[in-house]
Amino acid sequence: MRLEVKDLRKSYGSVAVLKGVDLQVEAGKVLAFLGANGAGKSTLLNCISGAQDADKGDILAGGASLRDATPRQVQNLGVAIIYQHFQVFEGLTVAENIFLGHEIKRGGRVDRRAQNGKARELLARLGVSGINPRAELGTLGVGERKVVEIARALRLKPRFLILDEPTASLSDKEAKALHAVIRQAVAKDGIGVIYVTHFLDEIHKVADQVTILRDGRILWTRPVEEVTIADMTDAISPDALLKGIERPGFTPSGPAVLKMDGLSTGFVGPVSAELRAGEVLGIYGLMGAGRTELLECLSGAAPKSSGRIELDGQDVSFAAPREALSQGVALVASDRKEQSLFASFAAVENLLVPHFGRSPMPRLLRDFRREGREFERAARRLNIQPPNPRLQGQRFSGGNAQKIMVGRWLVEGTGLKLLLLDEPTQGVDIGARHELYEALADVKRKGTAVAVASSDATEICLLADKVLVLGRGRQVALIDNPQDEEMLIELAHRAEHSAQQDPAAAEPEAKEMELTQ
Amino acid sequence: MTDTGLTRAAAAADEKAERDWFEIAVAAALPAAIALLALFFYVKAPVFMTANNWIAISVQVSALMTISIPFAMLLMAGKIDLSVGSTLALCGVVAGLSFEPLGITGAVLLTLAVGTGAGLINGVLVSSIGMSPIIVTLGTLTLIRGLAQWLAPNPIFGFPEEFLVIGYERIFGLPVLTWIMLAVIALGAAVMALLPIGPQIVALGVNRRAAFLVGLRVKAIGVGLYAATGFFVAVAALMSISRINSAPAGTLGIGVELSVLTAVLLGGIPFTGGKGSVLRVVLGVWLLGMLSNGLILMNVPTELSLMTTGIVLVVAAGLDVLRARRG
């Protein structure tokens, strides 16, 4: 039994994304699937899942063609897909989510008791006992939601399981548990797995084979024992090695640009830290530690509940991002698709949308030549590929779209003082990551203060001059010149752990702060 | 090997050609439909294809066009105003009642203020407070219609001659109403294409959260669009009552929201907003106008004509789905 992709091709308009992909996954094996952003991974997955129709070629699952099948038919043929973006419903319980569309019925009515029992069983098989099947999904953390999605996929006993960056939002512990579950499902049920990931260090833990997709074609497929991480890095993006990056050499000086003094927002705080011109503050913590909430407060997207924010020595309080921007504070939000990209906008408009009608762009009439020049400059500086100003935002790969998002605030003459970045390299491949880091070094050299929130300790150590470690909303530590990733990870985990033991501290709920505006 | 390479290149070229062809077909569908329909009416009723008839169509659609342009911009921003028909009636009634006490200038200014005010109320409820656009404007649709009928239980007629001039006078060979319509089109097209606010309006319809985070005036733009829609509904009301020389509160503007929605969907603006072009909306309105004019020339009964409009709305919604699938 195998899942086969044969000479698959797909173009969007004039852009060919898949240029003849051949791929085989055997039952009982895990195939790690790697590729830079823009290599065509998402498109391939969409073609397999039935979300999109391929132009040419075929996909076979155990001999049956999936070409032109609807997502439902694909599912019935035994191919389950778990997307990177969550496909769960907050208003339903865990068990209801797991059995959605395939409810267990008795006498024509949904048998909740049976569903809850079965859900508990499925979760137990995943080695998870902390999730109550009756709990509403909205009360769960992001990591737990991923587990629910996986339980839902396994419920149908698929023959093939495709996982699109399943660990992108998981903590190390959850990722480890997930790897164990996948190995178990493969060993016991003999399912074949395609495991898409950006994290090269998990490949040896979970996969049997590695395949590299580059520029719409399969570069090679090899047994995992024969491949080193360096081989994979080279193959994905040969000329961009992360290890070549050094922390930008620049000595921060002068008075503090940003000063947080006992700042609290929602469940986060109190936080106190200073940031000087040209300095990079890393904000590190596990999922639900409050990184996003802190950045949203600084950017005016969420209100502060107490404490002070000082910008250049002035006490400030922003009611909206617009106010923060007028003072030179900008945010690149974390979830690109939901929070920063205008999918149908041309690249040039995506780049300049915050600046239309305000300095440095003309106030009254649009100047299209000027807009074109600004895009050209950004494309050159960040190596945006393809450098086509008219291409829609959604047609760019994750990494290149992210370059446009960051490029927004690198437009000259906007008076940027403080740049806030939330998970700036999430879903961004190594090559684009390198280019984003270089752009940040540039920003730093120009004397802009930068705050980067990340769940990636390596990234924090690479970029930050000092790190603020958060745990369950509390400031755990403020460390100058971080070098030791292990220490950061340990600090964050310990904070999480002690908060769980202390009932008074465990009270704040890590709920997402959904703003009406 | 070279052979496969060549075949692949050829295949890629084919695919590209196929895609482009689809895009061209979508872009050409509306003008083509207009041309075919015109040809059909010309064959059935030759008088259709005369300059005078086309000028008559322009007068017939002038009020609809004047509302459709700002309505289209509102829809691009992801909002909707179903109260335009009732607001048209209210504005007509207010103008009719105030000619005598206030004089023409006063009456016109008051009417424009009333229309803008109605738009502002919708805008504040929807954009500032964040209520559902469909529900709010469905509410104001009923409320404003009631208000208009309460103000004027009986049709008002007999307006000052100096005002009625708008309805029949011509300048440089074209009716004043046509000129007003052309001015509104030019204004709408210029705002969307040349001013910085253009992409900001569309941005609201594409991704409201992102628009907020990059610092756009999300609330103010929404309120402004509703107010502008109200203003141009008032202009359309003045155009309508100057042509028919009466303001019947019970029937004026009935069903206008549906005609406008049909025209705008035909013009290629998705119901969910986020994109669209003013000039294509003009074609959408024109298609509707031609349809009703041609059916009248062919002596088709009004009921059938009404049914045709309903069918066109459903077809327009169908096209919306088709575009979304392929796009």
Coordinates of N, CA, C and O in Angstrom, one line a residue, chain A residues 265 291-303 321 331 333-334 339 420 422 513-515, chain B residues 209 213:
Chain A
T265 N -1.0 44.2 31.4 CA -2.1 44.2 30.4 C -2.7 42.8 30.4 O -2.0 41.8 30.3
R291 N 3.6 36.7 25.5 CA 4.5 37.5 24.6 C 3.6 38.4 23.7 O 3.8 39.6 23.5
T292 N 2.6 37.7 23.0 CA 1.8 38.5 22.0 C 1.0 39.6 22.7 O 1.0 40.7 22.2
E293 N 0.5 39.3 23.9 CA -0.3 40.3 24.6 C 0.6 41.5 25.0 O 0.1 42.6 24.9
L294 N 1.8 41.2 25.4 CA 2.7 42.4 25.8 C 3.0 43.2 24.5 O 2.9 44.5 24.6
L295 N 3.3 42.6 23.4 CA 3.5 43.4 22.2 C 2.3 44.2 21.8 O 2.4 45.3 21.3
E296 N 1.1 43.5 21.9 CA -0.1 44.2 21.5 C -0.3 45.4 22.3 O -0.8 46.4 21.9
C297 N 0.0 45.3 23.6 CA -0.2 46.5 24.5 C 0.7 47.6 24.1 O 0.3 48.7 24.0
L298 N 2.0 47.2 23.8 CA 3.0 48.3 23.4 C 2.6 48.9 22.1 O 2.9 50.1 21.9
S299 N 1.9 48.2 21.2 CA 1.6 48.7 19.9 C 0.2 49.4 19.9 O -0.2 49.9 18.8
G300 N -0.5 49.5 21.0 CA -1.8 50.2 21.1 C -2.9 49.3 20.6 O -4.1 49.8 20.6
A301 N -2.7 48.0 20.3 CA -3.8 47.1 19.9 C -4.6 46.6 21.1 O -5.7 46.1 21.0
A302 N -4.0 46.7 22.3 CA -4.7 46.2 23.5 C -4.3 47.2 24.6 O -3.3 47.8 24.7
P303 N -5.3 47.5 25.5 CA -5.1 48.5 26.5 C -4.2 48.0 27.6 O -4.2 46.8 27.9
P321 N -3.5 51.3 17.4 CA -2.2 51.2 16.7 C -1.9 52.5 16.0 O -0.7 52.9 15.8
L331 N 4.1 47.5 14.7 CA 4.0 46.1 15.1 C 3.9 45.2 13.8 O 3.1 45.5 12.9
A333 N 2.6 41.7 13.3 CA 1.8 40.8 14.1 C 2.2 39.3 13.7 O 2.8 39.1 12.7
S334 N 1.8 38.4 14.6 CA 2.3 37.0 14.4 C 1.6 36.2 13.3 O 2.3 35.6 12.5
Q339 N -3.7 38.5 10.5 CA -3.4 39.8 11.1 C -2.6 40.8 10.4 O -2.5 41.9 10.8
L420 N 8.2 46.4 16.7 CA 7.8 45.3 17.5 C 7.6 44.1 16.5 O 6.8 44.3 15.6
D422 N 6.4 40.0 16.3 CA 5.9 38.9 17.0 C 6.1 37.6 16.1 O 5.6 37.5 15.0
M513 N -6.9 37.5 23.7 CA -7.6 38.7 23.8 C -8.1 39.2 22.5 O -7.4 39.8 21.7
E514 N -9.3 38.8 22.2 CA -9.9 39.2 20.9 C -10.5 40.6 21.0 O -11.4 40.8 21.8
L515 N -9.9 41.5 20.2 CA -10.4 42.8 20.3 C -11.5 43.0 19.3 O -11.6 42.4 18.2
Chain B
R209 N -8.9 43.2 10.6 CA -7.9 43.1 11.7 C -6.6 43.7 11.3 O -6.0 44.5 12.1
L213 N -4.5 47.0 12.7 CA -3.1 46.9 13.2 C -2.1 47.7 12.5 O -1.1 48.1 13.0

